[in-house]
CSV table of C-alpha atoms in Angstrom, one decimal:
chain,number,residue,atom,x,y,z
Q,485,MET,CA,-1.0,17.4,4.1
Q,486,ASN,CA,-2.9,14.8,5.8
Q,487,PRO,CA,-2.3,15.6,10.3
Q,488,ARG,CA,-4.5,11.9,10.8
Q,489,THR,CA,-1.0,10.4,9.8
Q,490,VAL,CA,1.5,11.4,12.0
Q,491,PHE,CA,5.4,9.9,10.2
Q,492,VAL,CA,8.0,10.1,12.6
Q,493,THR,CA,11.6,9.8,11.0
Q,494,GLY,CA,15.0,11.4,13.0
Q,495,THR,CA,18.7,12.7,12.7
Q,496,ASP,CA,20.3,9.1,13.5
Q,497,THR,CA,19.2,5.7,13.7
Q,498,GLY,CA,19.1,5.2,17.8
Q,499,VAL,CA,17.4,8.7,18.7
Q,500,GLY,CA,14.2,7.9,20.7
Q,501,LYS,CA,11.8,7.7,17.3
Q,502,THR,CA,10.5,4.4,18.9
Q,503,VAL,CA,10.3,5.4,22.3
Q,504,PHE,CA,8.1,8.2,20.9
Q,505,SER,CA,6.5,6.9,18.5
Q,506,ALA,CA,4.9,4.4,20.5
Q,507,ALA,CA,4.3,6.1,23.1
Q,508,LEU,CA,1.8,8.3,21.0
Q,509,VAL,CA,0.5,5.2,20.3
Q,510,ALA,CA,-0.3,4.5,23.3
Q,511,PHE,CA,-1.6,7.6,24.0
Q,512,LEU,CA,-3.7,8.1,22.1
Q,513,ARG,CA,-4.9,4.5,22.5
Q,514,GLN,CA,-5.8,5.5,26.7
Q,515,ALA,CA,-8.1,8.8,24.8
Q,516,GLY,CA,-10.2,6.0,22.6
Q,517,THR,CA,-8.7,6.8,19.6
Q,518,ASN,CA,-8.6,3.9,16.9
Q,519,VAL,CA,-5.2,4.5,16.5
Q,520,ALA,CA,-2.9,2.4,13.8
Q,521,ALA,CA,0.8,1.7,14.2
Q,522,SER,CA,4.1,0.6,11.1
Q,523,LYS,CA,7.1,0.5,11.1
Q,524,PRO,CA,7.0,-1.1,7.3
Q,525,LEU,CA,11.2,-1.7,7.2
Q,526,CYS,CA,13.2,-3.3,10.1
Q,527,SER,CA,16.3,-4.7,10.4
Q,528,GLY,CA,18.7,-5.7,12.1
Q,529,GLY,CA,16.0,-7.1,15.0
Q,530,ARG,CA,12.4,-6.3,15.1
Q,531,ASP,CA,12.2,-5.4,18.4
Q,532,ASP,CA,10.6,-1.2,17.8
Q,533,ALA,CA,8.2,-3.7,16.3
Q,534,ARG,CA,7.1,-5.5,18.7
Q,535,ARG,CA,7.2,-2.0,21.3
Q,536,LEU,CA,4.7,-0.2,18.8
Q,537,GLN,CA,2.6,-3.8,19.2
Q,538,GLU,CA,3.1,-3.9,23.0
Q,539,ALA,CA,1.6,-0.2,23.0
Q,540,LEU,CA,-1.8,-1.0,20.0
Q,541,GLY,CA,-2.6,-3.5,23.2
Q,542,GLN,CA,-1.3,-6.6,20.3
Q,543,ARG,CA,-4.2,-5.3,18.0
Q,544,LEU,CA,-2.3,-5.8,14.5
Q,545,SER,CA,0.0,-9.1,14.4
Q,546,LEU,CA,3.8,-8.2,14.0
Q,547,ASP,CA,3.4,-8.8,10.3
Q,548,THR,CA,0.4,-5.5,10.0
Q,549,VAL,CA,3.1,-3.8,12.1
Q,550,ASN,CA,6.0,-4.9,10.2
Q,551,PRO,CA,5.3,-6.4,6.8
Q,552,TRP,CA,9.4,-6.4,6.0
Q,553,HIS,CA,11.9,-7.5,8.2
Q,554,PHE,CA,15.2,-8.0,7.6
Q,555,ARG,CA,18.1,-10.2,9.0
Q,556,ALA,CA,21.6,-7.9,8.7
Q,557,PRO,CA,21.4,-4.6,10.8
Q,558,LEU,CA,22.3,-2.1,8.1
Q,559,ALA,CA,19.4,1.0,6.5
Q,560,PRO,CA,16.3,-2.1,5.0
Q,561,LEU,CA,18.1,-0.9,0.8
Q,562,LEU,CA,21.3,-3.1,2.2
Q,563,ALA,CA,19.4,-5.9,4.8
Q,564,ALA,CA,17.2,-6.1,1.5
Q,565,ARG,CA,19.5,-6.4,-0.9
Q,566,ARG,CA,21.9,-8.6,1.0
Q,567,GLU,CA,18.6,-11.3,1.1
Q,568,GLY,CA,18.2,-10.8,-2.6
Q,569,ARG,CA,14.7,-8.9,-2.1
Q,570,ARG,CA,13.1,-5.9,-3.8
Q,571,VAL,CA,11.1,-3.7,-1.6
Q,572,PRO,CA,9.2,-1.3,-3.9
Q,573,LEU,CA,7.7,2.0,-2.8
Q,574,ALA,CA,4.1,1.0,-4.1
Q,575,SER,CA,4.2,-2.3,-2.9
Q,576,VAL,CA,4.8,0.4,0.9
Q,577,LEU,CA,2.4,2.5,0.2
Q,578,ARG,CA,0.0,-0.2,-0.1
Q,579,HIS,CA,0.2,-0.8,3.3
Q,580,LEU,CA,0.0,1.6,5.0
Q,581,ARG,CA,-3.0,3.0,2.7
Q,582,GLN,CA,-4.9,0.3,4.0
Q,583,LEU,CA,-4.3,0.8,6.8
Q,584,GLN,CA,-5.1,5.2,6.6
Q,585,THR,CA,-8.5,3.8,5.6
Q,586,ASP,CA,-9.1,1.5,8.6
Q,587,ASN,CA,-8.5,3.9,11.0
Q,588,ASP,CA,-8.4,7.1,12.3
Q,589,ILE,CA,-4.8,7.5,13.1
Q,590,LEU,CA,-1.7,6.4,12.0
Q,591,VAL,CA,1.7,6.8,13.2
Q,592,VAL,CA,4.8,5.6,10.9
Q,593,GLU,CA,7.7,5.1,12.3
Q,594,GLY,CA,10.3,5.3,9.7
Q,595,ALA,CA,14.3,3.6,10.2
Q,596,GLY,CA,17.3,5.3,10.5
Q,597,GLY,CA,16.8,8.6,9.2
Q,598,LEU,CA,14.8,10.8,7.1
Q,599,LEU,CA,17.6,10.4,4.0
Q,600,SER,CA,18.3,6.5,4.7
Q,601,PRO,CA,17.7,4.0,1.9
Q,602,LEU,CA,14.6,2.7,2.5
Q,603,GLY,CA,13.2,0.6,-0.2
Q,604,GLU,CA,14.2,0.9,-3.9
Q,605,GLY,CA,14.0,4.6,-5.5
Q,606,PHE,CA,12.8,5.6,-1.9
Q,607,THR,CA,13.9,6.7,1.7
Q,608,ALA,CA,11.1,8.2,5.0
Q,609,LEU,CA,10.9,11.2,2.4
Q,610,GLU,CA,8.5,9.9,-0.1
Q,611,LEU,CA,6.3,8.0,2.1
Q,612,ILE,CA,5.3,10.7,3.5
Q,613,LEU,CA,5.0,13.1,0.4
Q,614,ALA,CA,3.4,10.1,-0.8
Q,615,LEU,CA,0.8,10.0,2.6
Q,616,ARG,CA,1.0,13.8,2.8
Q,617,ALA,CA,1.8,13.1,6.3
Q,618,GLN,CA,3.3,15.1,9.4
Q,619,PRO,CA,6.4,14.8,9.0
Q,620,VAL,CA,8.0,15.0,12.8
Q,621,ILE,CA,11.6,14.5,13.7
Q,622,ILE,CA,13.4,13.7,16.3
Q,623,CYS,CA,16.9,14.7,17.7
Q,624,PRO,CA,18.4,13.9,20.9
Q,625,ASN,CA,19.4,17.1,22.1
Q,626,ARG,CA,22.6,17.7,22.5
Q,627,LEU,CA,26.4,19.4,21.1
Q,628,GLY,CA,25.2,19.9,16.7
Q,629,THR,CA,21.3,18.9,17.6
Q,630,ILE,CA,20.9,22.4,15.4
Q,631,ASN,CA,23.0,22.0,13.2
Q,632,GLN,CA,21.1,18.0,12.5
Q,633,ILE,CA,17.5,19.4,12.9
Q,634,LEU,CA,18.3,22.6,9.9
Q,635,MET,CA,19.9,19.5,7.4
Q,636,ALA,CA,16.8,17.3,7.6
Q,637,LEU,CA,14.3,19.7,8.1
Q,638,ALA,CA,16.1,21.5,4.4
Q,639,ALA,CA,15.2,18.1,2.4
Q,640,LEU,CA,11.2,18.2,2.9
Q,641,PRO,CA,9.5,20.6,0.7
Q,642,SER,CA,8.1,23.5,1.2
Q,643,PRO,CA,4.4,23.8,2.5
Q,644,THR,CA,5.5,19.8,4.8
Q,645,ARG,CA,8.9,21.6,6.1
Q,646,HIS,CA,6.0,24.4,7.5
Q,647,GLN,CA,4.2,21.9,9.3
Q,648,THR,CA,6.8,19.9,10.5
Q,649,ARG,CA,6.9,19.3,14.3
Q,650,VAL,CA,10.8,19.2,16.2
Q,651,VAL,CA,11.5,16.3,19.6
Q,652,LEU,CA,13.7,16.9,21.2
Q,653,MET,CA,14.8,14.0,24.3
Q,654,GLU,CA,16.7,15.8,26.9
Q,655,PRO,CA,19.7,14.6,28.4
Q,656,LYS,CA,19.1,13.6,32.1
Q,657,ARG,CA,20.8,16.3,33.5
Q,658,SER,CA,20.2,18.9,31.4
Q,659,ALA,CA,22.8,22.3,30.6
Q,660,MET,CA,23.0,25.5,29.1
Q,661,VAL,CA,23.4,24.2,25.5
Q,662,HIS,CA,20.1,22.1,25.8
Q,663,ARG,CA,17.8,25.3,27.1
Q,664,LEU,CA,19.6,27.2,24.3
Q,665,ASN,CA,18.6,24.8,21.5
Q,666,HIS,CA,15.7,24.5,22.7
Q,667,ARG,CA,15.2,28.5,23.2
Q,668,TYR,CA,16.6,29.2,18.9
Q,669,LEU,CA,15.0,26.3,17.5
Q,670,ALA,CA,11.9,27.8,18.8
Q,671,ASP,CA,13.0,30.9,17.9
Q,672,CYS,CA,13.4,29.9,13.9
Q,673,LEU,CA,10.0,27.6,13.9
Q,674,GLY,CA,8.0,28.4,16.8
Q,675,ALA,CA,7.0,27.5,19.6
Q,676,ARG,CA,4.3,25.6,19.1
Q,677,ARG,CA,7.2,23.1,16.7
Q,678,VAL,CA,9.3,22.4,19.0
Q,679,GLN,CA,8.7,20.6,22.1
Q,680,PRO,CA,11.2,19.9,24.5
Q,681,PHE,CA,10.2,15.1,25.6
Q,682,PRO,CA,11.4,14.6,28.5
Q,683,TRP,CA,13.7,12.3,29.9
Q,684,LEU,CA,13.2,9.3,31.9
Q,685,PRO,CA,15.0,6.1,32.3
Q,686,GLU,CA,15.3,3.0,30.7
Q,687,PRO,CA,13.5,0.6,30.7
Q,688,HIS,CA,11.1,2.8,29.1
Q,689,ARG,CA,7.8,1.5,29.9
Q,690,LEU,CA,4.7,2.3,28.6
Q,691,ASP,CA,3.3,3.3,32.2
Q,692,GLN,CA,6.4,5.2,32.6
Q,693,ILE,CA,5.5,7.8,29.6
Q,694,LEU,CA,2.9,8.2,29.8
Q,695,GLY,CA,2.5,9.0,33.6
Q,696,ASP,CA,5.2,11.3,33.3
Q,697,PRO,CA,2.5,14.8,32.9
Q,698,ARG,CA,5.1,16.3,30.6
Q,699,ALA,CA,6.2,13.5,28.2
Q,700,ARG,CA,2.0,13.9,28.1
Q,701,THR,CA,1.7,17.2,27.5
Q,702,VAL,CA,4.2,17.3,24.5
Q,703,LEU,CA,1.6,13.3,23.8
Q,704,ALA,CA,-1.3,15.6,23.6
Q,705,HIS,CA,-0.1,17.8,20.7
Q,706,TRP,CA,-1.3,15.0,18.7
Q,707,LYS,CA,-5.1,14.5,20.5
Q,708,PRO,CA,-7.4,14.4,17.8
Q,709,PRO,CA,-8.9,17.0,16.6
Q,710,LEU,CA,-5.3,16.4,14.8
Q,711,THR,CA,-4.7,20.3,12.8
Q,712,GLY,CA,-1.7,20.6,9.8
Q,713,ARG,CA,-1.7,24.3,12.3
Q,714,THR,CA,2.0,25.4,13.6
């Protein structure tokens, strides 16, 4: 595993991957780290990629952050096929490995969930394994969270599964189920591997997120020197 490549995936679409990814990139850049970010495949718009570009301080072009984008709001593979296009795994890896080479840390954001089809014959899982990246699974903290997280972890091979971090996106008002979800997952996986990310009002401005001490505590787990230890 290459702990200097972080792959942010999720249990579904719209769970907070971009909020977390952009915050992590901005935090690392603020710490003086030579960080790059990529959402290699977008469909239904490029707003997520623009958030990452903003977090980078516009250091990379939008097409470098997001080389493949498609109009239809579908899984990227399906959206690409509607346009008669194909995205092979080798092309995506070539792009991401160049970013790995040119930067100290690379943050990659997937599209949809861990097993959503991204291109021809690959999902986020294949990218994680080929890049030897540390996975971070983002999931809203709500009823059903435990099952969703454990199913996502089950799809990852060992030892990657045992190096994966979980970030629970907290709701506006905490209830018993949210506290017990966190406690159970922390007991199962280890307290260091499960982090609650605080609820913050929309729009999620980067200065607001970085100014929140609870958010900074979570993001600090990826501050260099990074390690793959659990």
